[in-house]
mmCIF file of C-alpha atoms and ligand atoms in Angstrom:
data_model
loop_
_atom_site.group_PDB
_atom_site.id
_atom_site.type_symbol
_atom_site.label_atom_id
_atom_site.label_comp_id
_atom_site.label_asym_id
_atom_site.label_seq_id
_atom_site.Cartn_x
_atom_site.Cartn_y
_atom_site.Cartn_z
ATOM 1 C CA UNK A 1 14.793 214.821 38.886
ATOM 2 C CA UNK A 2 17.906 217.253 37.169
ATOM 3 C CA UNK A 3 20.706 215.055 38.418
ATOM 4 C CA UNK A 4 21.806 211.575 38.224
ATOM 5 C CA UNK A 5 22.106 210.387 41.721
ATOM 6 C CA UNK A 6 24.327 207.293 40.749
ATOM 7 C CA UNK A 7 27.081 210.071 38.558
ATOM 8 C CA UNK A 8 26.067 213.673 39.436
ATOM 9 C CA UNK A 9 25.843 214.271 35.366
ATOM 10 C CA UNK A 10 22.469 215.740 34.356
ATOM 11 C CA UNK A 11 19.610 213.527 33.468
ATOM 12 C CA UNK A 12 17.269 213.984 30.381
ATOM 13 C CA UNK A 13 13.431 212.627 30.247
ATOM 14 C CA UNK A 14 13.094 210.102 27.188
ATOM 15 C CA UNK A 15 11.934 207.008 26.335
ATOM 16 C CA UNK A 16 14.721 204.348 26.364
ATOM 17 C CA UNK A 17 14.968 202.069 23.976
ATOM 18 C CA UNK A 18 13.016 198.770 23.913
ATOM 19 C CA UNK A 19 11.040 200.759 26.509
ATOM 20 C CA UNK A 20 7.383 202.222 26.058
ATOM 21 C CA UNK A 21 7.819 205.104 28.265
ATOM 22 C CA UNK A 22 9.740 208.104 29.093
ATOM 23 C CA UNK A 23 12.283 207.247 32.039
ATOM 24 C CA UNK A 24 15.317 209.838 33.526
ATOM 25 C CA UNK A 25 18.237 208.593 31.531
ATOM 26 C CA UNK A 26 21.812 209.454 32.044
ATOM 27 C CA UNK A 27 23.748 209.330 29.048
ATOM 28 C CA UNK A 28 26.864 209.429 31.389
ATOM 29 C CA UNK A 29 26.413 206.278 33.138
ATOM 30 C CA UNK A 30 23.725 205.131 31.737
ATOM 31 C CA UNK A 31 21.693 204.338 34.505
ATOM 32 C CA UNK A 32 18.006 204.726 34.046
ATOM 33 C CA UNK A 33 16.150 206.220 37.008
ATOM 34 C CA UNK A 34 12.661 204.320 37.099
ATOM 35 C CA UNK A 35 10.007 206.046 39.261
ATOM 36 C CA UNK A 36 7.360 203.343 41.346
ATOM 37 C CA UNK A 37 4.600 204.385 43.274
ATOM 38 C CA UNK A 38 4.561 203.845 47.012
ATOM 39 C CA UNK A 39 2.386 202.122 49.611
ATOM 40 C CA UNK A 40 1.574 203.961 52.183
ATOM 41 C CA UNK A 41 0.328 201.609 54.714
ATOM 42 C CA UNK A 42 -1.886 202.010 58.205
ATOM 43 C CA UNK A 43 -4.486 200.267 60.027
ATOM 44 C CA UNK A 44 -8.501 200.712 61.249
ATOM 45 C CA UNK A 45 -8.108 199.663 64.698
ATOM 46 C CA UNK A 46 -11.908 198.405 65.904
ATOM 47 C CA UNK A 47 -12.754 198.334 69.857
ATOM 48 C CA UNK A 48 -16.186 196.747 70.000
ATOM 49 C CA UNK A 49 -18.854 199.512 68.459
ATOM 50 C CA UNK A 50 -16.272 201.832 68.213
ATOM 51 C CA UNK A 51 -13.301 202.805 65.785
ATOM 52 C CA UNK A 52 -10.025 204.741 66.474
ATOM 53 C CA UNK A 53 -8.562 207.706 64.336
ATOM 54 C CA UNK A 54 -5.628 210.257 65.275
ATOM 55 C CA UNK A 55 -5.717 213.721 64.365
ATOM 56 C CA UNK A 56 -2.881 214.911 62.933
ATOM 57 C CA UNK A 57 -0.584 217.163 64.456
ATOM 58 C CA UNK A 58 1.694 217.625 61.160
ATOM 59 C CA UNK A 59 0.729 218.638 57.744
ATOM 60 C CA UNK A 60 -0.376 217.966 55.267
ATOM 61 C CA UNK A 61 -4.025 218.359 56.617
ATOM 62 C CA UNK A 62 -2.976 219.384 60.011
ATOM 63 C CA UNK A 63 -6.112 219.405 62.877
ATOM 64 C CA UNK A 64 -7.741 216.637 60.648
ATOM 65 C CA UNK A 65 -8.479 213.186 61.353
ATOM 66 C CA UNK A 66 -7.301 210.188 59.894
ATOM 67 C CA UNK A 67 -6.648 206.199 60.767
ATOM 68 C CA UNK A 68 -3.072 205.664 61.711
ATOM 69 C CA UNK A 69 -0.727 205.323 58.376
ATOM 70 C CA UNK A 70 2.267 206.328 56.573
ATOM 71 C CA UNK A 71 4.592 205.093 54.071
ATOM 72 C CA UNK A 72 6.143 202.108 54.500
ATOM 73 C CA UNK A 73 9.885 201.796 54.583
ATOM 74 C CA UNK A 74 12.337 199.711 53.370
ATOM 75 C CA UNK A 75 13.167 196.269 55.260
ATOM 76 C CA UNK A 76 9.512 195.667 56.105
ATOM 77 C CA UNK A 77 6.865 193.822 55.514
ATOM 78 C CA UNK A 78 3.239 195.562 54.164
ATOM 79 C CA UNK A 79 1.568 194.358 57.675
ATOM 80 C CA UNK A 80 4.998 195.744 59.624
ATOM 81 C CA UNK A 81 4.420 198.910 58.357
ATOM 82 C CA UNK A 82 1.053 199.053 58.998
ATOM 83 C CA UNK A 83 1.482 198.323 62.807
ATOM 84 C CA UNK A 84 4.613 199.945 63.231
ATOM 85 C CA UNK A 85 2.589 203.421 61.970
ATOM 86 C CA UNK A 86 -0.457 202.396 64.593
ATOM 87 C CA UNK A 87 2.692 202.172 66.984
ATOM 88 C CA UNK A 88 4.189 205.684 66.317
ATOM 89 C CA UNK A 89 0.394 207.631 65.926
ATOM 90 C CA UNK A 90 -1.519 206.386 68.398
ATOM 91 C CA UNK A 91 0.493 204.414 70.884
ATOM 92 C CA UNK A 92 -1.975 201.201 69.677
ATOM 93 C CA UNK A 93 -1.044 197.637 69.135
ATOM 94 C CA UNK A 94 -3.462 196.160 67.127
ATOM 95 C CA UNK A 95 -4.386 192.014 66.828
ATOM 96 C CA UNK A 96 -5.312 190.091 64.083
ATOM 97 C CA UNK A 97 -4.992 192.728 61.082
ATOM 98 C CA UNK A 98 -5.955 191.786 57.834
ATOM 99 C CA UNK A 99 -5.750 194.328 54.716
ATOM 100 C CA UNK A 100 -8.873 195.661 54.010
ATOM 101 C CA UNK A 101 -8.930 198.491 51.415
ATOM 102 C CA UNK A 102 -6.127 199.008 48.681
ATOM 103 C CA UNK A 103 -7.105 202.484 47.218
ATOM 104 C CA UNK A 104 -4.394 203.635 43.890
ATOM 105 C CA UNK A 105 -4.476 207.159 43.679
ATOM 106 C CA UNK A 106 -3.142 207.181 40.265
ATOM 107 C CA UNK A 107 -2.910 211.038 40.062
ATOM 108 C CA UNK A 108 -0.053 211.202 42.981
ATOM 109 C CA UNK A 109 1.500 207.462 42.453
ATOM 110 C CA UNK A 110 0.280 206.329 45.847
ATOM 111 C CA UNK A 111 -1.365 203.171 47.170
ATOM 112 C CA UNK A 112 -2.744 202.934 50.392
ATOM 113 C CA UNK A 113 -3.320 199.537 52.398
ATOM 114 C CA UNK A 114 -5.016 199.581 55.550
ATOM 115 C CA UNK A 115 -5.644 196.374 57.806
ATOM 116 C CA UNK A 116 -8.789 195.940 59.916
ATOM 117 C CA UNK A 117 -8.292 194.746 63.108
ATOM 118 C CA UNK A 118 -8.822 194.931 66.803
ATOM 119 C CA UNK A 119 -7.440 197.273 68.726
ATOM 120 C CA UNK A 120 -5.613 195.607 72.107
ATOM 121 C CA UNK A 121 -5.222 197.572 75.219
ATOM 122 C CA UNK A 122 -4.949 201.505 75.746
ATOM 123 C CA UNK A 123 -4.066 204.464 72.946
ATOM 124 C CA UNK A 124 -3.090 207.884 73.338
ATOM 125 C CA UNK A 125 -1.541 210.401 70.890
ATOM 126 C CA UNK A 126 2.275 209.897 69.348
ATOM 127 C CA UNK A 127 4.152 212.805 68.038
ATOM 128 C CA UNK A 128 2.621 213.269 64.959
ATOM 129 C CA UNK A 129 -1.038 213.193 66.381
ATOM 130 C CA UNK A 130 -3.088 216.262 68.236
ATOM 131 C CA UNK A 131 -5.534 213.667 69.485
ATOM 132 C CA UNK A 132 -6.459 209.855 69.623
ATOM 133 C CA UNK A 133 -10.068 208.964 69.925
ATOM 134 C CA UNK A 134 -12.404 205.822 70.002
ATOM 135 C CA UNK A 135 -15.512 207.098 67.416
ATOM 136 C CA UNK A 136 -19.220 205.983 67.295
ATOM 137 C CA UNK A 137 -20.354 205.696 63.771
ATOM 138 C CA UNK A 138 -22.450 208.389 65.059
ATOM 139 C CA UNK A 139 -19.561 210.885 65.850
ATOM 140 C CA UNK A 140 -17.208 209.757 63.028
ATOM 141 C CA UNK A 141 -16.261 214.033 62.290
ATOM 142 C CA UNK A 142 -17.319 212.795 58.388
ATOM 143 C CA UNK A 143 -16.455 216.974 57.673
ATOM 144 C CA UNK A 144 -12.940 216.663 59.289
ATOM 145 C CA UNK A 145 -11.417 213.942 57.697
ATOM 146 C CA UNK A 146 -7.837 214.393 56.297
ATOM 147 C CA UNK A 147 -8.163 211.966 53.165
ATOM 148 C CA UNK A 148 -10.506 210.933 50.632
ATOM 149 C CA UNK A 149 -9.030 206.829 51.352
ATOM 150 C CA UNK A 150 -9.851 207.404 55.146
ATOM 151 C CA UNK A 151 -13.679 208.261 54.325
ATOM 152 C CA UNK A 152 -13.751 205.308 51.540
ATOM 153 C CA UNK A 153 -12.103 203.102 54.137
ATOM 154 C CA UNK A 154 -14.722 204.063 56.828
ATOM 155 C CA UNK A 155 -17.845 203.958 54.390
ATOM 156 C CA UNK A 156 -16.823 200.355 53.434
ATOM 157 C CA UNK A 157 -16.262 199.065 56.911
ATOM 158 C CA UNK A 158 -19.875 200.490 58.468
ATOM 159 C CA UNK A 159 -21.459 199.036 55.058
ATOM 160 C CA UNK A 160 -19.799 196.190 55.757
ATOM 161 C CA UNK A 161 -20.719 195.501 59.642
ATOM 162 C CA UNK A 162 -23.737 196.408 58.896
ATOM 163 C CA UNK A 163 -24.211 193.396 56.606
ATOM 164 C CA UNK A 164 -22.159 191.787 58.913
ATOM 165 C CA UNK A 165 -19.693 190.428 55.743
ATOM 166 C CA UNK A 166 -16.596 191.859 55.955
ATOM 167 C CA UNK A 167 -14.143 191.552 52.347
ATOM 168 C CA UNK A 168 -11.137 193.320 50.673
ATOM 169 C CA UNK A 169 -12.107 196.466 49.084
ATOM 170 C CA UNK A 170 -9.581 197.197 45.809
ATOM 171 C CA UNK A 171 -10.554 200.517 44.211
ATOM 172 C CA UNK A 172 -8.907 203.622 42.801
ATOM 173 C CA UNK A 173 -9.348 207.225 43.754
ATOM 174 C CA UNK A 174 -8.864 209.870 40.563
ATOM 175 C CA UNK A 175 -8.387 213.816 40.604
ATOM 176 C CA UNK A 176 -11.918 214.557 41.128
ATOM 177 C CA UNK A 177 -12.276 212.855 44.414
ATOM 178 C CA UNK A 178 -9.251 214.649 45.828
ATOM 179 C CA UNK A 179 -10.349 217.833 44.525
ATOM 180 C CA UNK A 180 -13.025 217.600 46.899
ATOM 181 C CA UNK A 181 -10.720 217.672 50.037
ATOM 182 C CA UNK A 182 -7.887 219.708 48.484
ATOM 183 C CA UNK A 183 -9.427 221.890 45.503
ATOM 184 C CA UNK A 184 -7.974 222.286 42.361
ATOM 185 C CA UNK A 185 -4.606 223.361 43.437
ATOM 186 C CA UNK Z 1 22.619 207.170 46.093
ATOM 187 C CA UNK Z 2 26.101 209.042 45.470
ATOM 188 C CA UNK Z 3 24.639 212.846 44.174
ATOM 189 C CA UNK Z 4 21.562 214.930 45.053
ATOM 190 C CA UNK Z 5 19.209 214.183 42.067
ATOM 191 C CA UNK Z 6 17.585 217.808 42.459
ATOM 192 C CA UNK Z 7 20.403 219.606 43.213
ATOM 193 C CA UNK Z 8 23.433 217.828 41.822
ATOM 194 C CA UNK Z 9 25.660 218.150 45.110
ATOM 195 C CA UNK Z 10 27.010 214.705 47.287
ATOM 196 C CA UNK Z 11 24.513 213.194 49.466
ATOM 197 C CA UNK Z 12 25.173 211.827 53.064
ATOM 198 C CA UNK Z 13 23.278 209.154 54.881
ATOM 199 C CA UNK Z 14 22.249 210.380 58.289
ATOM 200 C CA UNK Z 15 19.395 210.350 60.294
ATOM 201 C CA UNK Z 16 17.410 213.199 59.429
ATOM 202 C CA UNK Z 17 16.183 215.704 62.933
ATOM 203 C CA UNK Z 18 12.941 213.910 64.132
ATOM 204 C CA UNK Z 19 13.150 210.886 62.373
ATOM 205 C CA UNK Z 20 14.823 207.380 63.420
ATOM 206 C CA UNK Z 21 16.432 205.915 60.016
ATOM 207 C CA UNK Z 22 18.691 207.292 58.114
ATOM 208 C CA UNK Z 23 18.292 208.629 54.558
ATOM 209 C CA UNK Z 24 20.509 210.258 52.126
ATOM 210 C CA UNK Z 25 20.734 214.012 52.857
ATOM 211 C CA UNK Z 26 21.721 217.303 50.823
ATOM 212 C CA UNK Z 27 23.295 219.487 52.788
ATOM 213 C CA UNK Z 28 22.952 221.846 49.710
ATOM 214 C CA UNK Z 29 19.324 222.185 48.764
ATOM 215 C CA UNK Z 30 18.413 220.759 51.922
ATOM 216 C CA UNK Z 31 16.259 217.607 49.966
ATOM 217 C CA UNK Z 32 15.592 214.249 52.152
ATOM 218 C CA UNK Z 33 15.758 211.626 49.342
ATOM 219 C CA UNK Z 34 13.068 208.562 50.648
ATOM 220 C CA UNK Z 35 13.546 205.052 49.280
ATOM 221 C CA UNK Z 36 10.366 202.824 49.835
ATOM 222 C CA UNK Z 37 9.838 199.166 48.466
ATOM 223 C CA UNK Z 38 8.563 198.961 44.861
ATOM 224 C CA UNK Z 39 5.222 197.006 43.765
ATOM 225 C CA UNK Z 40 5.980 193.706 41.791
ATOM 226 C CA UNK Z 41 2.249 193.239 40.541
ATOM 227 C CA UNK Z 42 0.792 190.503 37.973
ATOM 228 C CA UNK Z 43 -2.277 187.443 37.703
ATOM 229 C CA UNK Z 44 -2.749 183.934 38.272
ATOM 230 C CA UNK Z 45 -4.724 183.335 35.394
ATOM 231 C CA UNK Z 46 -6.698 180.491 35.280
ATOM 232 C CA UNK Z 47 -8.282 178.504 32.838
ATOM 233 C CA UNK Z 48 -10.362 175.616 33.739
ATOM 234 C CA UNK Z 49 -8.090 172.888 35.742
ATOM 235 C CA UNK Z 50 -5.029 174.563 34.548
ATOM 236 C CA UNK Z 51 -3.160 177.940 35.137
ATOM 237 C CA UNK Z 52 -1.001 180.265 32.751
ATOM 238 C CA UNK Z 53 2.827 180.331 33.080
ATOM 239 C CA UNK Z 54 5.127 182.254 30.777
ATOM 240 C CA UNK Z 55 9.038 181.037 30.416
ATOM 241 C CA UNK Z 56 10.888 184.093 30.715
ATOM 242 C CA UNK Z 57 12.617 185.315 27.781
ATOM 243 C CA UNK Z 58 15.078 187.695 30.024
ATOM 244 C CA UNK Z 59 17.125 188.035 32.987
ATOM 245 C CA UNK Z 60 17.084 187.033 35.767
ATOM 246 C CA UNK Z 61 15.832 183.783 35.360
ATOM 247 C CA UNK Z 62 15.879 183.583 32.164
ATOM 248 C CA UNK Z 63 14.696 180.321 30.881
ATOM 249 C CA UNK Z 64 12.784 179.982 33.956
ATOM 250 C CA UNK Z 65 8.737 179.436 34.397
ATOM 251 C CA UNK Z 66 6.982 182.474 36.078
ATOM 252 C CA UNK Z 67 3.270 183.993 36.189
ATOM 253 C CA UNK Z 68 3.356 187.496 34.266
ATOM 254 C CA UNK Z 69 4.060 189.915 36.752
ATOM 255 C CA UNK Z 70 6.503 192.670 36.430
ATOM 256 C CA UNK Z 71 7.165 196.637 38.427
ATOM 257 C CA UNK Z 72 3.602 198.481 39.029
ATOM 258 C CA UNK Z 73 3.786 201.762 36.989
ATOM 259 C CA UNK Z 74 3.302 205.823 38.286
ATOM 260 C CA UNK Z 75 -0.107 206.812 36.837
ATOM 261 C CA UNK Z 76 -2.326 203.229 37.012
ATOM 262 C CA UNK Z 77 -3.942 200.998 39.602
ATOM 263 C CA UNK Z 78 -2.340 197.946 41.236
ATOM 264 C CA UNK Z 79 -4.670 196.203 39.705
ATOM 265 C CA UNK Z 80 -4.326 197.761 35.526
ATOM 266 C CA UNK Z 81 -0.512 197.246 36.397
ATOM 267 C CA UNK Z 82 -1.422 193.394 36.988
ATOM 268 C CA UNK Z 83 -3.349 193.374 33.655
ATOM 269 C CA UNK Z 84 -1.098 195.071 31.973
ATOM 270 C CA UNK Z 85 1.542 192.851 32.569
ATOM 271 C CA UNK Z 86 -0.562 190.090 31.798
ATOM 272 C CA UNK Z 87 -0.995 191.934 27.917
ATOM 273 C CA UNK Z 88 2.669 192.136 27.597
ATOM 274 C CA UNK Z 89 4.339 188.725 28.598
ATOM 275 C CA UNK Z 90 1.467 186.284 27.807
ATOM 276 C CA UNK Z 91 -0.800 188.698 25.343
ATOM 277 C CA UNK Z 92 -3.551 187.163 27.115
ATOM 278 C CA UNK Z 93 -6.595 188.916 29.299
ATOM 279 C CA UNK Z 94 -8.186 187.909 33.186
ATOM 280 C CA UNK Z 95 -11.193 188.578 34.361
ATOM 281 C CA UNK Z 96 -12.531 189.376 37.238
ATOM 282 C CA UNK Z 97 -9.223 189.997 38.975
ATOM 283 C CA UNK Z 98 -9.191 189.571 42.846
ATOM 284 C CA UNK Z 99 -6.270 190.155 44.734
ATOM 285 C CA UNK Z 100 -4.640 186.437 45.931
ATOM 286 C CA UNK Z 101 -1.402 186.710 47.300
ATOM 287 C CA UNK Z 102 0.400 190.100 48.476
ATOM 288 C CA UNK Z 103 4.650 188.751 49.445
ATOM 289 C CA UNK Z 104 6.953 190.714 51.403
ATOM 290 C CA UNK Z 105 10.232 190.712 50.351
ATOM 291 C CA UNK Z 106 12.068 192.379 52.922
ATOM 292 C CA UNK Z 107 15.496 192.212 51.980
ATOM 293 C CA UNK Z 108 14.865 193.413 48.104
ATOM 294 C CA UNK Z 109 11.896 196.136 49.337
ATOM 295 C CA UNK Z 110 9.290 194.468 46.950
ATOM 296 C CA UNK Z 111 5.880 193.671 47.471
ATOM 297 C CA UNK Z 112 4.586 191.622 44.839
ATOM 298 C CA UNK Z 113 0.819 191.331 44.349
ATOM 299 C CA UNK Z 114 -1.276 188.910 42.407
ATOM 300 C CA UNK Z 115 -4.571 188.683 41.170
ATOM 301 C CA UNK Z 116 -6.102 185.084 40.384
ATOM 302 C CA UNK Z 117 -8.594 185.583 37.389
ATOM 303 C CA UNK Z 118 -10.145 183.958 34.881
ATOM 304 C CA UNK Z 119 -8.075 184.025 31.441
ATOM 305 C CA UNK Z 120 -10.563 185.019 28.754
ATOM 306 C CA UNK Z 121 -9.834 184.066 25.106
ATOM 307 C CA UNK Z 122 -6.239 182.949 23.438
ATOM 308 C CA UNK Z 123 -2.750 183.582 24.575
ATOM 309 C CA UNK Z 124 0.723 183.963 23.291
ATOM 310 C CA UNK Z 125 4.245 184.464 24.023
ATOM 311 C CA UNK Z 126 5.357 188.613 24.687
ATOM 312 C CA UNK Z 127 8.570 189.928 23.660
ATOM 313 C CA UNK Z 128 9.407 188.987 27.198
ATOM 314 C CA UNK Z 129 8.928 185.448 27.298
ATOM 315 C CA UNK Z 130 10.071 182.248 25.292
ATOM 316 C CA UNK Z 131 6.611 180.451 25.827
ATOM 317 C CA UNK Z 132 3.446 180.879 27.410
ATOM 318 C CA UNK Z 133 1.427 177.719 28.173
ATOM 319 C CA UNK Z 134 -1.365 176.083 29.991
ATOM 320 C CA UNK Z 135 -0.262 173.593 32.863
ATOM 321 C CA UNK Z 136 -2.462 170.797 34.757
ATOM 322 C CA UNK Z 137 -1.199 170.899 38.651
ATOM 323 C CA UNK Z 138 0.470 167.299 38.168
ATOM 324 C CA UNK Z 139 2.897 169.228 35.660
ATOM 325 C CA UNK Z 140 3.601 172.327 37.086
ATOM 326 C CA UNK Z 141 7.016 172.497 36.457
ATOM 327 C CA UNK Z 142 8.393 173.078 40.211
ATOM 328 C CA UNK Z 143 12.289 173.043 39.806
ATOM 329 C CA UNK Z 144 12.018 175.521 37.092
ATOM 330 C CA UNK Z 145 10.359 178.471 38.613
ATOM 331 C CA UNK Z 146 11.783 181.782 38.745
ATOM 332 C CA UNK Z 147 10.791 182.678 41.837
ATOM 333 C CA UNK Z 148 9.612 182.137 45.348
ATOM 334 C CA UNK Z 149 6.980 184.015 45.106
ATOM 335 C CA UNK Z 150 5.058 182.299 41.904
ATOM 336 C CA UNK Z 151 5.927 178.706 43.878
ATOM 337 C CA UNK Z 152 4.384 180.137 46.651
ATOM 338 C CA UNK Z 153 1.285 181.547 44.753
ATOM 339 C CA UNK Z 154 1.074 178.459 43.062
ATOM 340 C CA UNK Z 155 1.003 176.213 46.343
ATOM 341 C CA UNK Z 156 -1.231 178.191 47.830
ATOM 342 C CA UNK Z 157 -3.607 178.025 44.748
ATOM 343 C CA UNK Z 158 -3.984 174.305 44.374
ATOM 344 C CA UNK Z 159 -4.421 173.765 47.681
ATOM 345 C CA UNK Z 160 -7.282 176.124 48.094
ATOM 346 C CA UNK Z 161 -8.889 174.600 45.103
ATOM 347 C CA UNK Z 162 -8.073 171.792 46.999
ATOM 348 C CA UNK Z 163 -10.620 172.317 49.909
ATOM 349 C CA UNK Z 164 -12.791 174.765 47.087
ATOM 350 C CA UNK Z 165 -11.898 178.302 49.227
ATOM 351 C CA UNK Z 166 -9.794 180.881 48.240
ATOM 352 C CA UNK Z 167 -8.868 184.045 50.424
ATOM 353 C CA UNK Z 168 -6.029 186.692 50.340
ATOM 354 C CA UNK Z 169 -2.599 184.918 51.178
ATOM 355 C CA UNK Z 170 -0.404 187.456 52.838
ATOM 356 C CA UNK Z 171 3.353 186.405 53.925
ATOM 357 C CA UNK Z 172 7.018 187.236 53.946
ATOM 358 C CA UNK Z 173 9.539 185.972 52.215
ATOM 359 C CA UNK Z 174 12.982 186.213 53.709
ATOM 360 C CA UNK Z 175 16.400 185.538 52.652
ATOM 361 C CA UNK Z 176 16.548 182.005 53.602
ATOM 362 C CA UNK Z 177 13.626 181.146 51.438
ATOM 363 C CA UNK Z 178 15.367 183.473 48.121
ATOM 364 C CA UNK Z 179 18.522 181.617 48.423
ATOM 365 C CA UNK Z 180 17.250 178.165 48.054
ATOM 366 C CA UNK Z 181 16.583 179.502 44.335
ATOM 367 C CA UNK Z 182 19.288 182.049 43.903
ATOM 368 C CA UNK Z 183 22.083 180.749 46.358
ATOM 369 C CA UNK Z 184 23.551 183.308 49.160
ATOM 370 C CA UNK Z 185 25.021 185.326 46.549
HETATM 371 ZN ZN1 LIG W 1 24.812 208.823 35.717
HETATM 372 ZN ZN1 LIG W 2 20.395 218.794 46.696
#
């Protein structure tokens, strides 16, 4: 951030006062630019044995696979988002979703929240996939995922079935984890 | 959104090519400039028979009784955000913080998120708030909540003590339900 988007005068990085933290400040206005981090939200559709992911036609992480997901937008709900992304991926309406893993990924200001549910009638592949499969745990392409929160999120739900207790999974994923899909860069 | 806050030039809001909602638009540095709903996260700490509110010391509401809950921070977890907070209005620690209720508020783009948890030691009023204190259900002061979203928590709290099961809440609150507290303005 160089600008203030509220006055067009140029912003400087400091901590305001009363504050514990540097903010963008404008000393024009005076408007102080907070920065949040932002859900991105998506869903694990299930269809009996079997579990659905889209592989993604766009970058980042083009040609890999991931569970339908993206950030969630003004004027909805956490659950809206979630479906409306199943929607727009994979052309999949899915029943009875209830959130399942909230992953912060401190290091980029995300936070990902994906519902489990049950997939409900046919899929195929929206713009922004290449593909839209039902998986085996068997064939889940563990190599050819797109993101560290999609493996977590699949790891927890076979645990999971296989102890046939299913529960919200909070966690965080650092640096280190990502550096395994993305290297150091 | 007036200006461009990399670039410094007037935005427009248009519908971007390939998308279906508009955003504000440089024409001069070509930057798409996303807004997403912010994180409102904070506890439910509990203590015995009786739960932890803070009367806030600032606007809005000021005066008002509210669990200790404020914006979720770049660079932590939903979760330290909630803990945080909890440090800073009601200098007071929770343990074993599980997430309770997660509130849609669609027409101010928040998401608020609390964690019930166990308060652990001594608290005390933060800069933010006039008084922090320990109430029995029968005295939960309900006309003089901030907002919504704590009455809602707290409904949802004695009642599943009630029947001795708690489980993630997750809900939408509109702008019928806001203006009963704030009227339609
Ligand atoms: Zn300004
Ligand atoms: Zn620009």
């Amino acid at each position: 951030m160089n600008y203030c988007s509220h006055c067009g005068h140029t912003v400087r990085f400091a901590i305001p006062d009363g504050d514990d933290r540097p903010r963008y400040l404008c000393d024009a206005c005076g408007a102080i630019h907070y920065q949040n981090p932002r859900i991105i939200a998506g869903t694990l559709p299930v269809a009996g044995k079997q579990v659905l992911l889209c592989r993604r036609a766009i970058a980042p992480r083009l040609g890999y696979w991931t569970l339908p997901a993206g950030f969630m937008e003004n004027g909805e709900t956490v659950e809206q988002a979630a479906l409306r992304e199943t929607r727009e991926e994979a052309c999949a309406v899915v029943e009875s979703p209830s959130l399942y893993t909230m992953i912060s990924l401190t290091h980029i200001n995300q936070v990902y929240m994906i519902f489990r549910g049950t997939l409900q009638g046919g899929y195929a592949a929206g713009p922004e996939s290449l593909d839209v499969e039902l998986f085996d745990e068997a064939d889940i392409p563990w190599d050819a995922l797109a993101f560290p929160t999609i493996e977590r999120t699949l790891r927890h739900f076979f645990d999971d079935r296989r102890r046939d207790r299913f529960e919200l999974h909070s966690s965080e994923i650092g640096e280190k984890e990502r550096e395994r899909y993305f290297g150091s860069a």
